[in-house]
Tab-separated table of C-alpha atoms and ligand atoms in Angstrom:
chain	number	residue	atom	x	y	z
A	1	UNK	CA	0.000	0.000	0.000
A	2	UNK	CA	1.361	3.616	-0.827
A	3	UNK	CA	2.452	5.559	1.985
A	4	UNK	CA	0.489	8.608	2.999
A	5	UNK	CA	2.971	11.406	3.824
A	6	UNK	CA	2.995	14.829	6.129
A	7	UNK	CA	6.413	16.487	4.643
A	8	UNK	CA	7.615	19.575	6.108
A	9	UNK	CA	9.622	22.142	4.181
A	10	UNK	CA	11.365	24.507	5.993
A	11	UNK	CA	13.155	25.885	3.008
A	12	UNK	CA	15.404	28.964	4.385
A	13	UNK	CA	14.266	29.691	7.678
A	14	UNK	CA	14.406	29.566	11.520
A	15	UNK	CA	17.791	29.314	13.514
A	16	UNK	CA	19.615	25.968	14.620
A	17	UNK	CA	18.073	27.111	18.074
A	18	UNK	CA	14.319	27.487	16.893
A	19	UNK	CA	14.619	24.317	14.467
A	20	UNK	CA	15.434	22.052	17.962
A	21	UNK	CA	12.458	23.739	19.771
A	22	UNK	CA	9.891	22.914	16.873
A	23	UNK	CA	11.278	19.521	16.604
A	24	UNK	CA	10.472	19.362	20.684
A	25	UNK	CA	7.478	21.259	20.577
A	26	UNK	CA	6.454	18.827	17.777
A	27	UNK	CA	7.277	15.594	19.737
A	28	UNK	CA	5.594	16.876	22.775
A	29	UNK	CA	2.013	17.236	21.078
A	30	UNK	CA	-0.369	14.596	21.003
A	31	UNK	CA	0.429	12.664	17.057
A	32	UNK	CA	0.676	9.064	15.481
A	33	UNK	CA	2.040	7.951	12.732
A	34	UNK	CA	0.307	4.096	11.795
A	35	UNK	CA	2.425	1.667	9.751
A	36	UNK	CA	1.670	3.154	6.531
A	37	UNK	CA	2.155	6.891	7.374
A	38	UNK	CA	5.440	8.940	7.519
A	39	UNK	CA	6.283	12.226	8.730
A	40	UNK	CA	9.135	14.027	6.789
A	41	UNK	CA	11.221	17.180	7.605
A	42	UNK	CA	13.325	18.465	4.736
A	43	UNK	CA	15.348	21.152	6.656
A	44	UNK	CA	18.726	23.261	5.964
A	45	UNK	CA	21.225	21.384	5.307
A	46	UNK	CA	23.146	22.668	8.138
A	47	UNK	CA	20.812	21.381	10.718
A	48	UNK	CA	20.831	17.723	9.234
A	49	UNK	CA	22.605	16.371	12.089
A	50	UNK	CA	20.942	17.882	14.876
A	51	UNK	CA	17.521	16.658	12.925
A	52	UNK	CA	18.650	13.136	12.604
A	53	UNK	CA	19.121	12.832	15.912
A	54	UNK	CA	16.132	14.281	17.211
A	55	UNK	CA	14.010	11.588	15.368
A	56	UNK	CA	16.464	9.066	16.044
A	57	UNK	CA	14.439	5.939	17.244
A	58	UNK	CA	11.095	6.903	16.681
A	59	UNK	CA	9.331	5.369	14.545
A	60	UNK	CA	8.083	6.474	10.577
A	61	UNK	CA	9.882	9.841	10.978
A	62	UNK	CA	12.642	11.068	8.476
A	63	UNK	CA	14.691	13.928	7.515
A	64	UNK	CA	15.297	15.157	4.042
A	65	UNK	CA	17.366	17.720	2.060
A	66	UNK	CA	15.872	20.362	0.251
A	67	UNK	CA	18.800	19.467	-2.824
A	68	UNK	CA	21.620	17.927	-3.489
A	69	UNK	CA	23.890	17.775	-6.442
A	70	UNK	CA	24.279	15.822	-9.594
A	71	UNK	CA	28.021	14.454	-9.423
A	72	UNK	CA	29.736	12.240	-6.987
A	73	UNK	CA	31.703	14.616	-5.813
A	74	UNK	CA	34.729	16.993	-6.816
A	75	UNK	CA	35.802	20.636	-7.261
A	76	UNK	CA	31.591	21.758	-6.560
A	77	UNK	CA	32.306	24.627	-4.140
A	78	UNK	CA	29.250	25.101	-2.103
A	79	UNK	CA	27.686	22.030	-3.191
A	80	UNK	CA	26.435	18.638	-1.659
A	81	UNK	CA	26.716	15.233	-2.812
A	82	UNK	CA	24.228	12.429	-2.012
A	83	UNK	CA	27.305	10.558	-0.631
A	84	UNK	CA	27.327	13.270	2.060
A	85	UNK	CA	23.774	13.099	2.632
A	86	UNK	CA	24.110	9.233	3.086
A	87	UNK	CA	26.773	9.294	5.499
A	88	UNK	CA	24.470	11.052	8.014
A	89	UNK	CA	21.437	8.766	7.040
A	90	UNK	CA	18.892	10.795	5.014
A	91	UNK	CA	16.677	9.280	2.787
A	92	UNK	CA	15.059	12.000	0.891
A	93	UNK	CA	15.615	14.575	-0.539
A	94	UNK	CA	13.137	16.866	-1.753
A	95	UNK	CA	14.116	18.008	-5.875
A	96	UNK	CA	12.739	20.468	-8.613
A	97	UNK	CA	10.487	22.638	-6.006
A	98	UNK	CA	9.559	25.389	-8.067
A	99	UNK	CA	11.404	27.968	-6.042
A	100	UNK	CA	14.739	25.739	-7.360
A	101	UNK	CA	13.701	26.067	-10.669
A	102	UNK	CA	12.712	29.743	-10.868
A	103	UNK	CA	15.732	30.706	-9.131
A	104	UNK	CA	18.352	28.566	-9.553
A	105	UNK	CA	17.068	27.419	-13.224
A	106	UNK	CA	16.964	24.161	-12.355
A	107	UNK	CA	15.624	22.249	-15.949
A	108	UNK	CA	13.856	19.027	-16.020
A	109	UNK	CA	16.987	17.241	-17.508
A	110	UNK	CA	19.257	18.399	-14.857
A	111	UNK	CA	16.582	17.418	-12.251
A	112	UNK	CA	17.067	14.228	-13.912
A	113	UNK	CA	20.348	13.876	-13.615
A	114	UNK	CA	19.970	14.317	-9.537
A	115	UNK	CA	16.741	11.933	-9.713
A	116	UNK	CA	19.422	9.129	-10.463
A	117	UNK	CA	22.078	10.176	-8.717
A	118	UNK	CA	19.650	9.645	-6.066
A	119	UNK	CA	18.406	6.358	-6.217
A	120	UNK	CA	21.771	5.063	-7.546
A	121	UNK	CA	22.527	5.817	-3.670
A	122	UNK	CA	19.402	4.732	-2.349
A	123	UNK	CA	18.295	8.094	-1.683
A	124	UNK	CA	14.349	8.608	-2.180
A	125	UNK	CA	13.527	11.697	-4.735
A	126	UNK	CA	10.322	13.674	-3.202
A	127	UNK	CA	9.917	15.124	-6.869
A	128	UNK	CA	8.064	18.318	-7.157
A	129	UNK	CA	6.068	19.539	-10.342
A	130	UNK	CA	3.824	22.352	-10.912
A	131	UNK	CA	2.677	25.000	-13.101
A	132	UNK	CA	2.198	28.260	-13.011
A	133	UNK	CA	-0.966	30.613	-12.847
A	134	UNK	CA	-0.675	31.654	-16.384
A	135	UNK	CA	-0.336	27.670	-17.234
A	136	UNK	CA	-3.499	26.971	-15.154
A	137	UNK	CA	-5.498	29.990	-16.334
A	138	UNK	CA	-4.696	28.704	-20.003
A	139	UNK	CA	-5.897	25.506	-18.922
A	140	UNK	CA	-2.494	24.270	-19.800
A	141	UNK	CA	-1.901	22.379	-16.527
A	142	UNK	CA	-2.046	18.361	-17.446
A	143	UNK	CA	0.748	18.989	-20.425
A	144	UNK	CA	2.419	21.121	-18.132
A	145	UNK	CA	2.928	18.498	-15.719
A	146	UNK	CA	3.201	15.737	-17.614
A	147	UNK	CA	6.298	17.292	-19.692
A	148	UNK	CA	7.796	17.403	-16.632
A	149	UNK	CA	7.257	13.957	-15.315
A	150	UNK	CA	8.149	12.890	-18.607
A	151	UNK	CA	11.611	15.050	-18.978
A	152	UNK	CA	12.707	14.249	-15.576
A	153	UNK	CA	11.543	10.876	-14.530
A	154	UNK	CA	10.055	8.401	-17.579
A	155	UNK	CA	13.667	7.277	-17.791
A	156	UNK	CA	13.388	5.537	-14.416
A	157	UNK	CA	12.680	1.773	-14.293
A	158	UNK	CA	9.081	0.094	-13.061
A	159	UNK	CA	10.912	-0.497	-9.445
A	160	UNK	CA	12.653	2.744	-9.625
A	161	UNK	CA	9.764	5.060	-10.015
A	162	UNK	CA	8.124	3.384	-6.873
A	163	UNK	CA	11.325	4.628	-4.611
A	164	UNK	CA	10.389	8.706	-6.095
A	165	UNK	CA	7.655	10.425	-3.929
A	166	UNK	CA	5.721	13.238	-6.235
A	167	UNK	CA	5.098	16.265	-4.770
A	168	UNK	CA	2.206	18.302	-6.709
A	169	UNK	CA	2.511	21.993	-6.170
A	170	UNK	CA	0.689	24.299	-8.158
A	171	UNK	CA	3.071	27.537	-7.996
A	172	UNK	CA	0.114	29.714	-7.469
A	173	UNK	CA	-0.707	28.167	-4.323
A	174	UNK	CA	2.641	28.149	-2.814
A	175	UNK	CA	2.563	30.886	0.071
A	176	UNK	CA	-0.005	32.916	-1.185
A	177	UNK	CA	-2.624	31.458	1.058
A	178	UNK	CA	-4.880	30.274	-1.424
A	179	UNK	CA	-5.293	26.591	-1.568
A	180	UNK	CA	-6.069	24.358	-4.605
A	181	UNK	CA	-9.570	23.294	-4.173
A	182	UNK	CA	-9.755	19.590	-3.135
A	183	UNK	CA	-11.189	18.676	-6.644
A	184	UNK	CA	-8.820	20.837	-7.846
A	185	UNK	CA	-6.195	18.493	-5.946
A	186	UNK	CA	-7.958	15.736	-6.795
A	187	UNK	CA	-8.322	16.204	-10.691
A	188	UNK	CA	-4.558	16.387	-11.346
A	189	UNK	CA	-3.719	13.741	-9.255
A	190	UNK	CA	-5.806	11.464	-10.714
A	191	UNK	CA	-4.301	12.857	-14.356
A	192	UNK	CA	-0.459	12.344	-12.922
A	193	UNK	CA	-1.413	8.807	-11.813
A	194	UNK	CA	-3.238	8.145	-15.187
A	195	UNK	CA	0.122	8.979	-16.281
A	196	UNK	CA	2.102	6.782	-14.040
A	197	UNK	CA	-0.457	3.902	-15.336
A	198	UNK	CA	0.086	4.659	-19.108
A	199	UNK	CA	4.199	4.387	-18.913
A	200	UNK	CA	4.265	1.775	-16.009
A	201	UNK	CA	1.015	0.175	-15.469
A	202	UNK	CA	-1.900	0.445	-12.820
A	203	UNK	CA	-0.343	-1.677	-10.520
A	204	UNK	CA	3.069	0.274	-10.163
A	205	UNK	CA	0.869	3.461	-10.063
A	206	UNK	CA	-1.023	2.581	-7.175
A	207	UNK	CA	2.368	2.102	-5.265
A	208	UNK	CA	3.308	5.862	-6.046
A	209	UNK	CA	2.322	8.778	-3.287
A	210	UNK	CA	1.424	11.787	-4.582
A	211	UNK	CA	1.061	14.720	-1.993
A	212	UNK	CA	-0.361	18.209	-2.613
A	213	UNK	CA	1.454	21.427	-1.450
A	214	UNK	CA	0.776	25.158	-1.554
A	215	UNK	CA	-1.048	26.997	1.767
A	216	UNK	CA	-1.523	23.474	3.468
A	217	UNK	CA	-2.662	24.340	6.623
A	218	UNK	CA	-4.545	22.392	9.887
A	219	UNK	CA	-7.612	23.375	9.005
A	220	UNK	CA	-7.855	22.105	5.251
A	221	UNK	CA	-5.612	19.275	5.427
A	222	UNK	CA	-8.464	16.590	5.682
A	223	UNK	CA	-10.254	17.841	3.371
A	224	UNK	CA	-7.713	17.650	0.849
A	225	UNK	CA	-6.049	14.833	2.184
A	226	UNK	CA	-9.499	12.694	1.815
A	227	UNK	CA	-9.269	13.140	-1.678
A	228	UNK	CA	-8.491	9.545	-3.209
A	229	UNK	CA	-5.898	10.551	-4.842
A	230	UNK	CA	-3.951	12.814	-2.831
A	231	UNK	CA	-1.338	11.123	-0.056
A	232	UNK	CA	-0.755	13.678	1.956
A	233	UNK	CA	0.947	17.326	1.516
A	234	UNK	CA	4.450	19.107	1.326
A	235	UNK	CA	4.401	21.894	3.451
A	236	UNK	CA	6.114	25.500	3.571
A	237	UNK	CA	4.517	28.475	5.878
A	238	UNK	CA	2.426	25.932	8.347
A	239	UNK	CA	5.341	23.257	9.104
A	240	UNK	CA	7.069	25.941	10.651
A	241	UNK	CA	4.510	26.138	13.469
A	242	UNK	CA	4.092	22.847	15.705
A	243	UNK	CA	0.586	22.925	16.454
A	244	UNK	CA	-0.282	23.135	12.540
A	245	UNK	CA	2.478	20.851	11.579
A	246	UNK	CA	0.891	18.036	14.093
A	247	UNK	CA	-2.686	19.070	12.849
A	248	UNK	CA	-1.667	18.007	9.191
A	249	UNK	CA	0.121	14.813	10.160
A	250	UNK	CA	-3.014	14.074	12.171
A	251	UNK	CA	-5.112	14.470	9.545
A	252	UNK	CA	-3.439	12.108	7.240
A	253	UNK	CA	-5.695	9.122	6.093
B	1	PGA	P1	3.461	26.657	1.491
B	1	PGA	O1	4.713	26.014	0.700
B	1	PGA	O2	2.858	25.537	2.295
B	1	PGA	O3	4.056	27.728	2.345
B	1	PGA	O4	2.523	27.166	0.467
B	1	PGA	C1	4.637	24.740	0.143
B	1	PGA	C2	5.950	24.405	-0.523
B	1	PGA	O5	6.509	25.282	-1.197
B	1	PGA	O6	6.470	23.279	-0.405
C-alpha cells in the first residue's frame, strides 16, 4: 500500500536554536504515525545532524534535504553530494520545487540527472512539479505536468519510479494562502497517476504517493487529504509552526 505522507519544508528559515524547539514542541504534542504513514522534515542542510538525531528511534519519521547535487563529488564549491547526505542517514531529498527552478534554473533534464544520482545511492527523490498561474489559467496544466514527469523521470525503471515520492505543487498556491480546491487536488492527481499507469502500469501506479502542497494548513488538510488521490501534503509556511504541523500529520488518512 502507498504511503500517505505529512512532509515539512522549511526551506530557508528559523535558527539551529528554533529548528530544535519545533522539533520538541512537535514531539511533545499529542500525534501518530500508523504503519503506513510517515512524517518528513526536509530542513537546511546545516541542521541535518541535529535533525537526525532528534528523530532518532522513533518510529516512521525522516529527515530530508531540500537538494543535493548531480556528481559524486569533486571541485563543486558550495555544493552537496548524495554521498554526504548518506553518510548522516537521510533518505530523501526533496528536488525540482519550483522555487529551485525559478531561481536557480533548475531544468527538467538536470533534475534528472539528480533523480538518479539519487536512487543510484538509495536516496528517495520527493519530486516536485507544478505550473504556473498563467499555465493553469490557459488551462495548460495536465501537459504542463506531464512534460515534466516525462523530462525528468520516464527514464526511471518500473521499481525505480516506486522509490520517487511526487510532490504536486501548483506555484500559485505556494505561500499565497490560497489553496487548490480539493477537486482541484484531486483532478490532477488522478491525471499524474493516469500517467504513471500509461508508462508503467496500474499496478506500479497505485504504489506511487502523490502529496499536494501550496497553503496546506490544519484546518484544510483533511479535506484535501481525503481526496483519493492525494497522499498527503508538502508543506512550507504551516510546518514551521508545531501545532499546525501536528494538525496536518493528524489528519493524514
Ligand atoms: P506553502 O509552501 O505551504 O508555504 O505554500 C509549500 C511548498 O513550497 O512546499
Amino acid at each position: 500500500m502507498r504511503k500517505q505522507i505529512a512532509a515539512a519544508n522549511w526551506k530557508m528559515n528559523l535558527t539551529l536554536q528554533k529548528g530544535e524547539e519545533l522539533f520538541d514542541d512537535i514531539i511533545a504534542l499529542p500525534h501518530e504515525l500508523k504503519a503506513d504513514q510517515q512524517a518528513i522534515f526536509a530542513v537546511p542542510f546545516p541542521y541535518l545532524a541535529m535533525a537526525q538525531q532528534k528523530v532518532h528511534g522513533r518510529k516512521n519519521a525522516f529527515i530530508a534535504a531540500q537538494n543535493c547535487y548531480n556528481k559524486k563529488s569533486g571541485a563543486y564549491t558550495g555544493e552537496t553530494s548524495v554521498e554526504m547526505l548518506q553518510s548522516l542517514g537521510i533518505s530523501y531529498v526533496v528536488l525540482g520545487h519550483s522555487e529551485r527552478r525559478e531561481y536557480f534554473n533548475e531544468s527538467n533534464q538536470f533534475l534528472a540527472e539528480k533523480v538518479n544520482i539519487c536512487l543510484e545511492n538509495n536516496i528517495h527523490p520527493i519530486f516536485c512539479c507544478g505550473e504556473a498561474l498563467s499555465v493553469r489559467e490557459a488551462n495548460g496544466q495536465n501537459d504542463f505536468v506531464a512534460k515534466q514527469l516525462e523530462e525528468s523521470l520516464f527514464h526511471l525503471s518500473a521499481e525505480q519510479i516506486q522509490k520517487v515520492v511526487i510532490a504536486y505543487e501548483p506555484i500559485w498556491a505556494i505561500g499565497t494562502g490560497k489553496t487548490a480546491t480539493s477537486e482541484q487536488a484531486q483532478e490532477i492527481h488522478k491525471f499524474i497517476r493516469s500517467q504513471f499507469a500509461a508508462k508503467y502500469g496500474v499496478a506500479v501506479a497505485e504504489n506511487i504517493s502523490i502529496l499536494y502542497g501550496g497553503s496546506v494548513k490544519g484546518s484544510n488538510a483533511k479535506e484535501l487529504f481525503s481526496q483519493p488521490d492525494v497522499d498527503g501534503g508538502l508543506v512550507g509556511g504551516a510546518s514551521l509552526v508545531a501545532s499546525e504541523f501536528v494538525a496536518i500529520i493528524n489528519a493524514l488518512k
